[in-house]
Amino acid sequence: MDANNKPLRGNAGDHLANERTFLAWIRTSIGIMGFGFVVVKFSLFVRQIGIALGHQ
């Protein structure tokens, strides 16, 4: 068997595993961005509460 004629058995499984990993990274990054928005909105909420109560 020639080096160029290797069977391509593992390539499909490797490709699917790489795609699952990529999608997991995308899902994680979207979650982190969402958490960042929540933190910013909460800080604005706390600031508005402080202004409404006359603490600032």
JSON list of N, CA and C in Angstrom, two decimals:
[
{"chain": "A", "resi": 1, "resn": "MET", "atom": "N", "xyz": [0.85, -1.18, 0.00]},
{"chain": "A", "resi": 1, "resn": "MET", "atom": "CA", "xyz": [0.00, 0.00, 0.00]},
{"chain": "A", "resi": 1, "resn": "MET", "atom": "C", "xyz": [0.89, 1.24, 0.00]},
{"chain": "A", "resi": 2, "resn": "ASP", "atom": "N", "xyz": [0.58, 2.15, -0.84]},
{"chain": "A", "resi": 2, "resn": "ASP", "atom": "CA", "xyz": [1.33, 3.39, -0.98]},
{"chain": "A", "resi": 2, "resn": "ASP", "atom": "C", "xyz": [0.94, 4.36, 0.13]},
{"chain": "A", "resi": 3, "resn": "ALA", "atom": "N", "xyz": [1.82, 5.28, 0.45]},
{"chain": "A", "resi": 3, "resn": "ALA", "atom": "CA", "xyz": [1.56, 6.25, 1.52]},
{"chain": "A", "resi": 3, "resn": "ALA", "atom": "C", "xyz": [0.38, 7.16, 1.16]},
{"chain": "A", "resi": 4, "resn": "ASN", "atom": "N", "xyz": [0.15, 7.37, -0.12]},
{"chain": "A", "resi": 4, "resn": "ASN", "atom": "CA", "xyz": [-0.95, 8.24, -0.55]},
{"chain": "A", "resi": 4, "resn": "ASN", "atom": "C", "xyz": [-2.29, 7.52, -0.56]},
{"chain": "A", "resi": 5, "resn": "ASN", "atom": "N", "xyz": [-2.29, 6.20, -0.45]},
{"chain": "A", "resi": 5, "resn": "ASN", "atom": "CA", "xyz": [-3.52, 5.43, -0.53]},
{"chain": "A", "resi": 5, "resn": "ASN", "atom": "C", "xyz": [-3.97, 4.92, 0.84]},
{"chain": "A", "resi": 6, "resn": "LYS", "atom": "N", "xyz": [-3.74, 5.68, 1.89]},
{"chain": "A", "resi": 6, "resn": "LYS", "atom": "CA", "xyz": [-4.16, 5.27, 3.23]},
{"chain": "A", "resi": 6, "resn": "LYS", "atom": "C", "xyz": [-5.67, 5.33, 3.34]},
{"chain": "A", "resi": 7, "resn": "PRO", "atom": "N", "xyz": [-6.26, 4.41, 4.07]},
{"chain": "A", "resi": 7, "resn": "PRO", "atom": "CA", "xyz": [-7.71, 4.49, 4.26]},
{"chain": "A", "resi": 7, "resn": "PRO", "atom": "C", "xyz": [-8.09, 5.72, 5.07]},
{"chain": "A", "resi": 8, "resn": "LEU", "atom": "N", "xyz": [-9.23, 6.31, 4.76]},
{"chain": "A", "resi": 8, "resn": "LEU", "atom": "CA", "xyz": [-9.66, 7.56, 5.38]},
{"chain": "A", "resi": 8, "resn": "LEU", "atom": "C", "xyz": [-10.72, 7.31, 6.45]},
{"chain": "A", "resi": 9, "resn": "ARG", "atom": "N", "xyz": [-10.52, 6.31, 7.27]},
{"chain": "A", "resi": 9, "resn": "ARG", "atom": "CA", "xyz": [-11.52, 5.93, 8.26]},
{"chain": "A", "resi": 9, "resn": "ARG", "atom": "C", "xyz": [-11.69, 6.98, 9.35]},
{"chain": "A", "resi": 10, "resn": "GLY", "atom": "N", "xyz": [-10.62, 7.45, 9.93]},
{"chain": "A", "resi": 10, "resn": "GLY", "atom": "CA", "xyz": [-10.69, 8.34, 11.08]},
{"chain": "A", "resi": 10, "resn": "GLY", "atom": "C", "xyz": [-11.01, 9.78, 10.74]},
{"chain": "A", "resi": 11, "resn": "ASN", "atom": "N", "xyz": [-10.94, 10.14, 9.48]},
{"chain": "A", "resi": 11, "resn": "ASN", "atom": "CA", "xyz": [-11.12, 11.55, 9.12]},
{"chain": "A", "resi": 11, "resn": "ASN", "atom": "C", "xyz": [-12.52, 12.06, 9.44]},
{"chain": "A", "resi": 12, "resn": "ALA", "atom": "N", "xyz": [-13.54, 11.28, 9.19]},
{"chain": "A", "resi": 12, "resn": "ALA", "atom": "CA", "xyz": [-14.91, 11.73, 9.47]},
{"chain": "A", "resi": 12, "resn": "ALA", "atom": "C", "xyz": [-15.11, 11.92, 10.97]},
{"chain": "A", "resi": 13, "resn": "GLY", "atom": "N", "xyz": [-14.63, 10.98, 11.76]},
{"chain": "A", "resi": 13, "resn": "GLY", "atom": "CA", "xyz": [-14.75, 11.11, 13.21]},
{"chain": "A", "resi": 13, "resn": "GLY", "atom": "C", "xyz": [-13.95, 12.29, 13.75]},
{"chain": "A", "resi": 14, "resn": "ASP", "atom": "N", "xyz": [-12.76, 12.49, 13.20]},
{"chain": "A", "resi": 14, "resn": "ASP", "atom": "CA", "xyz": [-11.94, 13.63, 13.61]},
{"chain": "A", "resi": 14, "resn": "ASP", "atom": "C", "xyz": [-12.62, 14.94, 13.24]},
{"chain": "A", "resi": 15, "resn": "HIS", "atom": "N", "xyz": [-13.18, 14.98, 12.06]},
{"chain": "A", "resi": 15, "resn": "HIS", "atom": "CA", "xyz": [-13.85, 16.20, 11.61]},
{"chain": "A", "resi": 15, "resn": "HIS", "atom": "C", "xyz": [-15.05, 16.52, 12.52]},
{"chain": "A", "resi": 16, "resn": "LEU", "atom": "N", "xyz": [-15.83, 15.52, 12.84]},
{"chain": "A", "resi": 16, "resn": "LEU", "atom": "CA", "xyz": [-16.99, 15.75, 13.71]},
{"chain": "A", "resi": 16, "resn": "LEU", "atom": "C", "xyz": [-16.57, 16.16, 15.11]},
{"chain": "A", "resi": 17, "resn": "ALA", "atom": "N", "xyz": [-15.49, 15.57, 15.62]},
{"chain": "A", "resi": 17, "resn": "ALA", "atom": "CA", "xyz": [-14.99, 15.95, 16.94]},
{"chain": "A", "resi": 17, "resn": "ALA", "atom": "C", "xyz": [-14.49, 17.39, 16.93]},
{"chain": "A", "resi": 18, "resn": "ASN", "atom": "N", "xyz": [-13.80, 17.79, 15.86]},
{"chain": "A", "resi": 18, "resn": "ASN", "atom": "CA", "xyz": [-13.34, 19.18, 15.75]},
{"chain": "A", "resi": 18, "resn": "ASN", "atom": "C", "xyz": [-14.51, 20.14, 15.68]},
{"chain": "A", "resi": 19, "resn": "GLU", "atom": "N", "xyz": [-15.55, 19.76, 14.95]},
{"chain": "A", "resi": 19, "resn": "GLU", "atom": "CA", "xyz": [-16.71, 20.64, 14.85]},
{"chain": "A", "resi": 19, "resn": "GLU", "atom": "C", "xyz": [-17.44, 20.76, 16.18]},
{"chain": "A", "resi": 20, "resn": "ARG", "atom": "N", "xyz": [-17.55, 19.67, 16.93]},
{"chain": "A", "resi": 20, "resn": "ARG", "atom": "CA", "xyz": [-18.17, 19.75, 18.26]},
{"chain": "A", "resi": 20, "resn": "ARG", "atom": "C", "xyz": [-17.37, 20.67, 19.17]},
{"chain": "A", "resi": 21, "resn": "THR", "atom": "N", "xyz": [-16.05, 20.58, 19.11]},
{"chain": "A", "resi": 21, "resn": "THR", "atom": "CA", "xyz": [-15.20, 21.44, 19.93]},
{"chain": "A", "resi": 21, "resn": "THR", "atom": "C", "xyz": [-15.37, 22.90, 19.53]},
{"chain": "A", "resi": 22, "resn": "PHE", "atom": "N", "xyz": [-15.39, 23.16, 18.24]},
{"chain": "A", "resi": 22, "resn": "PHE", "atom": "CA", "xyz": [-15.58, 24.53, 17.75]},
{"chain": "A", "resi": 22, "resn": "PHE", "atom": "C", "xyz": [-16.91, 25.09, 18.22]},
{"chain": "A", "resi": 23, "resn": "LEU", "atom": "N", "xyz": [-17.98, 24.31, 18.09]},
{"chain": "A", "resi": 23, "resn": "LEU", "atom": "CA", "xyz": [-19.30, 24.78, 18.51]},
{"chain": "A", "resi": 23, "resn": "LEU", "atom": "C", "xyz": [-19.36, 24.99, 20.02]},
{"chain": "A", "resi": 24, "resn": "ALA", "atom": "N", "xyz": [-18.63, 24.17, 20.78]},
{"chain": "A", "resi": 24, "resn": "ALA", "atom": "CA", "xyz": [-18.58, 24.37, 22.23]},
{"chain": "A", "resi": 24, "resn": "ALA", "atom": "C", "xyz": [-17.89, 25.69, 22.57]},
{"chain": "A", "resi": 25, "resn": "TRP", "atom": "N", "xyz": [-16.82, 26.02, 21.85]},
{"chain": "A", "resi": 25, "resn": "TRP", "atom": "CA", "xyz": [-16.14, 27.30, 22.07]},
{"chain": "A", "resi": 25, "resn": "TRP", "atom": "C", "xyz": [-17.06, 28.46, 21.73]},
{"chain": "A", "resi": 26, "resn": "ILE", "atom": "N", "xyz": [-17.81, 28.35, 20.64]},
{"chain": "A", "resi": 26, "resn": "ILE", "atom": "CA", "xyz": [-18.75, 29.40, 20.25]},
{"chain": "A", "resi": 26, "resn": "ILE", "atom": "C", "xyz": [-19.82, 29.57, 21.32]},
{"chain": "A", "resi": 27, "resn": "ARG", "atom": "N", "xyz": [-20.38, 28.45, 21.79]},
{"chain": "A", "resi": 27, "resn": "ARG", "atom": "CA", "xyz": [-21.42, 28.49, 22.82]},
{"chain": "A", "resi": 27, "resn": "ARG", "atom": "C", "xyz": [-20.88, 29.13, 24.10]},
{"chain": "A", "resi": 28, "resn": "THR", "atom": "N", "xyz": [-19.65, 28.79, 24.48]},
{"chain": "A", "resi": 28, "resn": "THR", "atom": "CA", "xyz": [-19.04, 29.35, 25.68]},
{"chain": "A", "resi": 28, "resn": "THR", "atom": "C", "xyz": [-18.82, 30.85, 25.53]},
{"chain": "A", "resi": 29, "resn": "SER", "atom": "N", "xyz": [-18.34, 31.27, 24.37]},
{"chain": "A", "resi": 29, "resn": "SER", "atom": "CA", "xyz": [-18.08, 32.70, 24.17]},
{"chain": "A", "resi": 29, "resn": "SER", "atom": "C", "xyz": [-19.37, 33.51, 24.18]},
{"chain": "A", "resi": 30, "resn": "ILE", "atom": "N", "xyz": [-20.44, 32.96, 23.61]},
{"chain": "A", "resi": 30, "resn": "ILE", "atom": "CA", "xyz": [-21.73, 33.66, 23.65]},
{"chain": "A", "resi": 30, "resn": "ILE", "atom": "C", "xyz": [-22.23, 33.75, 25.09]},
{"chain": "A", "resi": 31, "resn": "GLY", "atom": "N", "xyz": [-22.03, 32.70, 25.87]},
{"chain": "A", "resi": 31, "resn": "GLY", "atom": "CA", "xyz": [-22.43, 32.73, 27.28]},
{"chain": "A", "resi": 31, "resn": "GLY", "atom": "C", "xyz": [-21.65, 33.76, 28.07]},
{"chain": "A", "resi": 32, "resn": "ILE", "atom": "N", "xyz": [-20.36, 33.86, 27.82]},
{"chain": "A", "resi": 32, "resn": "ILE", "atom": "CA", "xyz": [-19.53, 34.85, 28.53]},
{"chain": "A", "resi": 32, "resn": "ILE", "atom": "C", "xyz": [-19.94, 36.27, 28.14]},
{"chain": "A", "resi": 33, "resn": "MET", "atom": "N", "xyz": [-20.23, 36.48, 26.86]},
{"chain": "A", "resi": 33, "resn": "MET", "atom": "CA", "xyz": [-20.68, 37.82, 26.44]},
{"chain": "A", "resi": 33, "resn": "MET", "atom": "C", "xyz": [-22.02, 38.16, 27.09]},
{"chain": "A", "resi": 34, "resn": "GLY", "atom": "N", "xyz": [-22.91, 37.20, 27.15]},
{"chain": "A", "resi": 34, "resn": "GLY", "atom": "CA", "xyz": [-24.20, 37.42, 27.81]},
{"chain": "A", "resi": 34, "resn": "GLY", "atom": "C", "xyz": [-24.03, 37.76, 29.28]},
{"chain": "A", "resi": 35, "resn": "PHE", "atom": "N", "xyz": [-23.13, 37.06, 29.95]},
{"chain": "A", "resi": 35, "resn": "PHE", "atom": "CA", "xyz": [-22.86, 37.35, 31.35]},
{"chain": "A", "resi": 35, "resn": "PHE", "atom": "C", "xyz": [-22.30, 38.75, 31.52]},
{"chain": "A", "resi": 36, "resn": "GLY", "atom": "N", "xyz": [-21.45, 39.19, 30.59]},
{"chain": "A", "resi": 36, "resn": "GLY", "atom": "CA", "xyz": [-20.92, 40.55, 30.64]},
{"chain": "A", "resi": 36, "resn": "GLY", "atom": "C", "xyz": [-22.01, 41.59, 30.53]},
{"chain": "A", "resi": 37, "resn": "PHE", "atom": "N", "xyz": [-22.98, 41.36, 29.65]},
{"chain": "A", "resi": 37, "resn": "PHE", "atom": "CA", "xyz": [-24.10, 42.29, 29.53]},
{"chain": "A", "resi": 37, "resn": "PHE", "atom": "C", "xyz": [-24.91, 42.33, 30.82]},
{"chain": "A", "resi": 38, "resn": "VAL", "atom": "N", "xyz": [-25.11, 41.20, 31.45]},
{"chain": "A", "resi": 38, "resn": "VAL", "atom": "CA", "xyz": [-25.86, 41.16, 32.71]},
{"chain": "A", "resi": 38, "resn": "VAL", "atom": "C", "xyz": [-25.13, 41.96, 33.78]},
{"chain": "A", "resi": 39, "resn": "VAL", "atom": "N", "xyz": [-23.82, 41.81, 33.86]},
{"chain": "A", "resi": 39, "resn": "VAL", "atom": "CA", "xyz": [-23.04, 42.56, 34.86]},
{"chain": "A", "resi": 39, "resn": "VAL", "atom": "C", "xyz": [-23.15, 44.06, 34.62]},
{"chain": "A", "resi": 40, "resn": "VAL", "atom": "N", "xyz": [-23.04, 44.48, 33.37]},
{"chain": "A", "resi": 40, "resn": "VAL", "atom": "CA", "xyz": [-23.14, 45.91, 33.06]},
{"chain": "A", "resi": 40, "resn": "VAL", "atom": "C", "xyz": [-24.53, 46.44, 33.39]},
{"chain": "A", "resi": 41, "resn": "LYS", "atom": "N", "xyz": [-25.55, 45.71, 33.00]},
{"chain": "A", "resi": 41, "resn": "LYS", "atom": "CA", "xyz": [-26.92, 46.16, 33.30]},
{"chain": "A", "resi": 41, "resn": "LYS", "atom": "C", "xyz": [-27.17, 46.21, 34.80]},
{"chain": "A", "resi": 42, "resn": "PHE", "atom": "N", "xyz": [-26.62, 45.26, 35.55]},
{"chain": "A", "resi": 42, "resn": "PHE", "atom": "CA", "xyz": [-26.79, 45.28, 37.00]},
{"chain": "A", "resi": 42, "resn": "PHE", "atom": "C", "xyz": [-26.10, 46.49, 37.61]},
{"chain": "A", "resi": 43, "resn": "SER", "atom": "N", "xyz": [-24.91, 46.83, 37.11]},
{"chain": "A", "resi": 43, "resn": "SER", "atom": "CA", "xyz": [-24.22, 48.01, 37.66]},
{"chain": "A", "resi": 43, "resn": "SER", "atom": "C", "xyz": [-24.99, 49.28, 37.35]},
{"chain": "A", "resi": 44, "resn": "LEU", "atom": "N", "xyz": [-25.60, 49.37, 36.17]},
{"chain": "A", "resi": 44, "resn": "LEU", "atom": "CA", "xyz": [-26.44, 50.53, 35.87]},
{"chain": "A", "resi": 44, "resn": "LEU", "atom": "C", "xyz": [-27.66, 50.58, 36.77]},
{"chain": "A", "resi": 45, "resn": "PHE", "atom": "N", "xyz": [-28.24, 49.41, 37.05]},
{"chain": "A", "resi": 45, "resn": "PHE", "atom": "CA", "xyz": [-29.40, 49.33, 37.94]},
{"chain": "A", "resi": 45, "resn": "PHE", "atom": "C", "xyz": [-29.03, 49.80, 39.34]},
{"chain": "A", "resi": 46, "resn": "VAL", "atom": "N", "xyz": [-27.90, 49.35, 39.84]},
{"chain": "A", "resi": 46, "resn": "VAL", "atom": "CA", "xyz": [-27.45, 49.75, 41.18]},
{"chain": "A", "resi": 46, "resn": "VAL", "atom": "C", "xyz": [-27.19, 51.25, 41.23]},
{"chain": "A", "resi": 47, "resn": "ARG", "atom": "N", "xyz": [-26.61, 51.80, 40.17]},
{"chain": "A", "resi": 47, "resn": "ARG", "atom": "CA", "xyz": [-26.36, 53.24, 40.12]},
{"chain": "A", "resi": 47, "resn": "ARG", "atom": "C", "xyz": [-27.67, 54.02, 40.14]},
{"chain": "A", "resi": 48, "resn": "GLN", "atom": "N", "xyz": [-28.65, 53.58, 39.37]},
{"chain": "A", "resi": 48, "resn": "GLN", "atom": "CA", "xyz": [-29.95, 54.26, 39.34]},
{"chain": "A", "resi": 48, "resn": "GLN", "atom": "C", "xyz": [-30.66, 54.17, 40.69]},
{"chain": "A", "resi": 49, "resn": "ILE", "atom": "N", "xyz": [-30.56, 53.04, 41.35]},
{"chain": "A", "resi": 49, "resn": "ILE", "atom": "CA", "xyz": [-31.16, 52.90, 42.69]},
{"chain": "A", "resi": 49, "resn": "ILE", "atom": "C", "xyz": [-30.49, 53.87, 43.66]},
{"chain": "A", "resi": 50, "resn": "GLY", "atom": "N", "xyz": [-29.16, 53.99, 43.56]},
{"chain": "A", "resi": 50, "resn": "GLY", "atom": "CA", "xyz": [-28.45, 54.93, 44.42]},
{"chain": "A", "resi": 50, "resn": "GLY", "atom": "C", "xyz": [-28.87, 56.37, 44.19]},
{"chain": "A", "resi": 51, "resn": "ILE", "atom": "N", "xyz": [-29.05, 56.72, 42.93]},
{"chain": "A", "resi": 51, "resn": "ILE", "atom": "CA", "xyz": [-29.50, 58.09, 42.61]},
{"chain": "A", "resi": 51, "resn": "ILE", "atom": "C", "xyz": [-30.92, 58.32, 43.12]},
{"chain": "A", "resi": 52, "resn": "ALA", "atom": "N", "xyz": [-31.79, 57.33, 42.94]},
{"chain": "A", "resi": 52, "resn": "ALA", "atom": "CA", "xyz": [-33.19, 57.47, 43.37]},
{"chain": "A", "resi": 52, "resn": "ALA", "atom": "C", "xyz": [-33.31, 57.59, 44.88]},
{"chain": "A", "resi": 53, "resn": "LEU", "atom": "N", "xyz": [-32.42, 56.94, 45.61]},
{"chain": "A", "resi": 53, "resn": "LEU", "atom": "CA", "xyz": [-32.48, 57.00, 47.07]},
{"chain": "A", "resi": 53, "resn": "LEU", "atom": "C", "xyz": [-31.67, 58.17, 47.63]},
{"chain": "A", "resi": 54, "resn": "GLY", "atom": "N", "xyz": [-30.99, 58.91, 46.77]},
{"chain": "A", "resi": 54, "resn": "GLY", "atom": "CA", "xyz": [-30.26, 60.09, 47.20]},
{"chain": "A", "resi": 54, "resn": "GLY", "atom": "C", "xyz": [-28.91, 59.78, 47.81]},
{"chain": "A", "resi": 55, "resn": "HIS", "atom": "N", "xyz": [-28.30, 58.66, 47.45]},
{"chain": "A", "resi": 55, "resn": "HIS", "atom": "CA", "xyz": [-26.99, 58.32, 48.00]},
{"chain": "A", "resi": 55, "resn": "HIS", "atom": "C", "xyz": [-25.85, 58.87, 47.16]},
{"chain": "A", "resi": 56, "resn": "GLN", "atom": "N", "xyz": [-26.15, 59.44, 46.01]},
{"chain": "A", "resi": 56, "resn": "GLN", "atom": "CA", "xyz": [-25.08, 59.98, 45.18]},
{"chain": "A", "resi": 56, "resn": "GLN", "atom": "C", "xyz": [-25.37, 61.38, 44.76]}
]
